[in-house]
Amino acid sequence: MIQQELVEIGRRAKQAARQLAYASTESKDKALLAMAEALLENEQDILRANAADIQAAEEKGMKKSLVNRLRLTEAGISHISQSLKDVAVLRDPVGEGEVWTRPNGLRIQQTRVPLGVVAMIYEARPNVTVDAAALCLKSGNAVILRGGSEALESNKVLARVIADAAAASGLPSGSIQLITETNREWVQQLMRMNDYVDVIIPRGGAGLIQTVVQNATVPVIETGTGMCHAFVDREADYTKAVPIVINAKTQNPGVCNALETLLVDEAIAREFLPLIGGELQKHCVEIKGCPKTCQILPYAQPAEEDDWVSEHLDLVLSVKVVAHLDAALDHIYQYSTKHSEAIITENYSKAQRFLKEVDAAVVYINASTRFTDGGRFGFGAEIGISTQKLHARGPMGLKELTTIKYMVYGDGQTVL
Amino acid sequence: MIQQELVEIGRRAKQAARQLAYASTESKDKALLAMAEALLENEQDILRANAADIQAAEEKGMKKSLVNRLRLTEAGISHISQSLKDVAVLRDPVGEGEVWTRPNGLRIQQTRVPLGVVAMIYEARPNVTVDAAALCLKSGNAVILRGGSEALESNKVLARVIADAAAASGLPSGSIQLITETNREWVQQLMRMNDYVDVIIPRGGAGLIQTVVQNATVPVIETGTGMCHAFVDREADYTKAVPIVINAKTQNPGVCNALETLLVDEAIAREFLPLIGGELQKHCVEIKGCPKTCQILPYAQPAEEDDWVSEHLDLVLSVKVVAHLDAALDHIYQYSTKHSEAIITENYSKAQRFLKEVDAAVVYINASTRFTDGGRFGFGAEIGISTQKLHARGPMGLKELTTIKYMVYGDGQTVL
C-alpha cells in the first residue's frame, strides 16, 4: 500500500505533467526567470534555513567535505539563480524531430515530447533541488524531488520559493514538488509508483543507486559510479600522460569522473612510474600499488583487491603494471563500471583498438576523464551521468529528459 | 542464487557480446545468409520437431488460433529464411553517429554501439526465435532466447540450426543461445542477472509483461498491450471514418495495434452509429456499447467497466458516445495504454489538439491504428512495439537495439 500523501503528490504531478507536456517554450522560460528572481528575493529565508541544516549536520559530526556541499552562501544563491537563467536560454528539445512520408502518403513525424513525471532522489546538496527542477521544467516534465534529509530545511524553502514562482508565472501548480517526509519507506514506495512516475533518477552513493536498481519497478536511469582507468601505453607521450593523470586524479578527486586506477605498460614502468610517482607525491596523492609498482616505488602501499573494485573518491590512486594493451583491456573489462576510460598513446592502432574494445559511456584518447560532464560536452546543463545503456548513456542534458511520440498524418489510409 | 547453467549461458553470451560489439557488418551479414541457407537445408528436421509441438498442443487442447501461430510449414520456413536475407540487407546502425569539436579542440564522437546481451522472453511462436536472433545479431548483440514452452521442440531445432550456422561462419559461439529449461524459476532468475544481461524484452500477454516489469532488476523494454481508441469527431468525413474503423478492428483483431474502443461524438451519434454498426455487423463484430449506444443500436450489448479497460483481441468493439473532443481526451487519458490512438476529423484545430494532448507512442489523424508496426513505418524490421517512454517508444527496429558510446579524441587536454 502506498501512503495516501504520496499518492496525492503523484496525482498532482501527473496532472501538472499533462499540461506541461504542451506548455510553450516561452511560458517555461518565463517561469525559469521568475524562479531566478524569487531565489534572490528570498535569499535571507534560504540562508536561515540552510544555517539550521548546517548546525544540525555539524552537531551530528558530518564530514567537512559533505558539510561544504550542504552550505549555501549569498554568492552560492546568486550562482544558483544565474544557473536558472542559463537553463532558460538553452534550446528546448520538445517539439524537435524528423518526418518522412510512406509510399501510401502517410506522413510520419517523430517528435520529442517530455517523459512526464520525473522523480529525483539525491544527496544532501541543496543546489541540486533547483538545478534538477529547472532542467525537468524546461524539458516539460513535472518533477518530484527527494533530497538528502540533512538538507531538508534548505530544500523546503528552495522548493517552496521556486514552485510558487513557477505557479505564479502560470505553470500548473504540481510542476515542482518536494517530498518532506524523511522516512525511507516513502522512497521505497515512490520507486514503485508506476501509475504516477515515468522515470526515477537516483543520484548519490553506490548504495542508494543499488537500492533503487534492485527495488524500483518504475524505469530507472542509473547514474554515477565511476571506477575510471587510464592506461599509459609504452608509446605514450609523457608530456601528455603526466598532466592528464594528475588532472584526472587531483582536480576534483571526490567526483565520479575522477581517475581511480592507473595502468602502466610494463615496457615503460621503470621509467614512467618514478616520473608520475613524484608528481603524485607533490599533489599529496597516496599510491596503492601492485607488487611490481611497489618494487619500483618504495613509497607505494600494497593494493588490496578492493582498491581495484571501489572508487577512492579521494587523493588515493591504485596503480598496476600490465604486460601490454591486451592486459590493460582485460583489467578494464573486469573492473570498469563503464563510466569513463582513457588511453594515453601515440600509436594509432592501439588508440583505435581501445576506443573500439572498451565498453564504457565515454572512452578517451589522450585526454582527462574529468571531461565527462554535460557542461564540458557542450550540452549546456546536466541532470546526471548515466552509466546504463538504455535510454541515455554518459552526460544527460535536456534531450535525455524527453522521449518521442509519433504523430501520423493520414487522409483515410488503411492497412492491406 | 542463480542456477549454474544459467550463469554459464550468461557468461557465454557476455563473452560473445564482447567480440560481436565490433564485428563488421560484412561478417554479420555473411552469418545471416548462412543461417538462411541452413534453415532450408534443415527443413525436414524443423518440420518434424514442429509436428511434435503441434501434436502435444492439440492434445492439451490449445486454442486453434494459438496452434496456428505455433505451426510451421514449408512455405513458412522459406518465409523465415527470406526474412533473414531481408535483415542482411538492412543498414547496420552500429558505428553511425555524429561528431562535434569543443573550443579546446577535443573532438567528441557520439557513436552507436550494440547494447550487449539482449534477453528475449516471448510467446510460443517459433518464427520469433529466428527473427529476434537475426535482429539482435545484425545490431551486434548476443541474444538469450526463451520462447513459450509449447514451441520448445521447434525452437530447439531452429536455435541449434541458426546458432551453428552463425558460429560456422565465424561469429562467436555464444551469440545465439536458447534456454531449453521450461521451469519458470529460470525466467525469474534471468531477469535479475544484471551482471550478464543488458536488457530484457518481454513479448506476449499482459501477464507476462507485468511479471517482468514487477520483478526484473535488469532494465526492461516493455512491449505490447494496446488498448487503442479511435474518436470519430462531429466533423469527421464518414468515407474515411468507416473504412478506418473497420480496418483497425477487423483486419487482424488479435494484435496489439487493433482498435478496441470507438468513441463517437454525441452530435453525430444518431447518424454515424447506425452506419458503422451495420458495417461492423457485416464483419461479425460484436458491439459492447455505453447506455447511449445501446439506445441507438438495439443489437449492441451493454459494456461493462472491463470493456473499457482490457483488450478484446477479438471481433468485439467497445463503443461509447462522448459529449465532445474534451470528453474523448479524458476517456483516452483514463484508459489508454499509450500505444496507438486515432482521431477522425476534418477540423484542423481539433486534429492538432489530439496530436498534442494525447500521450501515446503513436497518435493518428485519419488513419488506421494498424499502421503501428516497424515494417509499415519503414524500419525494415521490428523487434517489438515499446509502450514505455524510456529508450524506445513505438515500433523498435535495429537502432533501438543499440546504445551510444562517446569516443573522445584529445591531444593532451585537461580540465581547468
CSV table of C-alpha atoms in Angstrom, one decimal, chain A residues 412-414, chain B residues 229-232 236-251 257-264 272-273 275-277 279-280 283 285 287 315 317-319 342-344 366-370:
chain,number,residue,atom,x,y,z
A,412,GLY,CA,-8.0,7.8,-44.8
A,413,GLN,CA,-5.3,5.2,-45.1
A,414,THR,CA,-6.0,1.6,-44.0
B,229,HIS,CA,-9.1,4.1,-29.3
B,230,ALA,CA,-10.5,5.9,-32.3
B,231,PHE,CA,-12.5,9.1,-31.8
B,232,VAL,CA,-14.9,10.0,-34.6
B,236,ALA,CA,-15.4,13.5,-39.5
B,237,ASP,CA,-15.6,12.5,-43.1
B,238,TYR,CA,-17.6,9.3,-42.9
B,239,THR,CA,-16.0,8.0,-46.1
B,240,LYS,CA,-12.7,8.0,-44.1
B,241,ALA,CA,-14.2,7.1,-40.7
B,242,VAL,CA,-16.0,3.9,-41.7
B,243,PRO,CA,-13.1,2.2,-43.6
B,244,ILE,CA,-10.6,3.2,-40.9
B,245,VAL,CA,-12.7,1.8,-38.0
B,246,ILE,CA,-13.5,-1.4,-39.9
B,247,ASN,CA,-9.8,-1.8,-40.9
B,248,ALA,CA,-8.5,-1.1,-37.4
B,249,LYS,CA,-10.9,-3.5,-35.8
B,250,THR,CA,-11.2,-6.4,-38.2
B,251,GLN,CA,-8.0,-6.6,-40.4
B,257,ASN,CA,-2.5,-2.2,-32.6
B,258,ALA,CA,-6.1,-3.3,-33.3
B,259,LEU,CA,-8.9,-1.0,-32.3
B,260,GLU,CA,-10.6,-1.8,-29.0
B,261,THR,CA,-12.8,1.2,-28.3
B,262,LEU,CA,-14.6,3.5,-30.6
B,263,LEU,CA,-15.6,6.9,-29.2
B,264,VAL,CA,-18.3,8.8,-31.1
B,272,PHE,CA,-22.9,7.6,-37.5
B,273,LEU,CA,-23.6,4.8,-35.1
B,275,LEU,CA,-23.8,3.5,-40.3
B,276,ILE,CA,-20.8,2.0,-38.6
B,277,GLY,CA,-22.9,-0.5,-36.6
B,279,GLU,CA,-20.7,-2.3,-41.3
B,280,LEU,CA,-19.4,-3.9,-38.0
B,283,HIS,CA,-17.8,-8.1,-40.4
B,285,VAL,CA,-18.0,-7.7,-34.9
B,287,ILE,CA,-20.6,-4.3,-30.1
B,315,LEU,CA,-14.0,-9.3,-33.1
B,317,LEU,CA,-15.6,-3.5,-30.1
B,318,SER,CA,-16.5,-1.2,-27.2
B,319,VAL,CA,-18.4,1.8,-28.3
B,342,ALA,CA,-6.6,8.0,-33.6
B,343,ILE,CA,-8.9,10.9,-34.3
B,344,ILE,CA,-11.1,11.1,-37.4
B,366,ASN,CA,-7.4,10.0,-40.2
B,367,ALA,CA,-5.6,6.7,-40.4
B,368,SER,CA,-5.9,3.2,-39.1
B,369,THR,CA,-4.1,2.3,-35.8
B,370,ARG,CA,-2.9,-0.9,-37.5
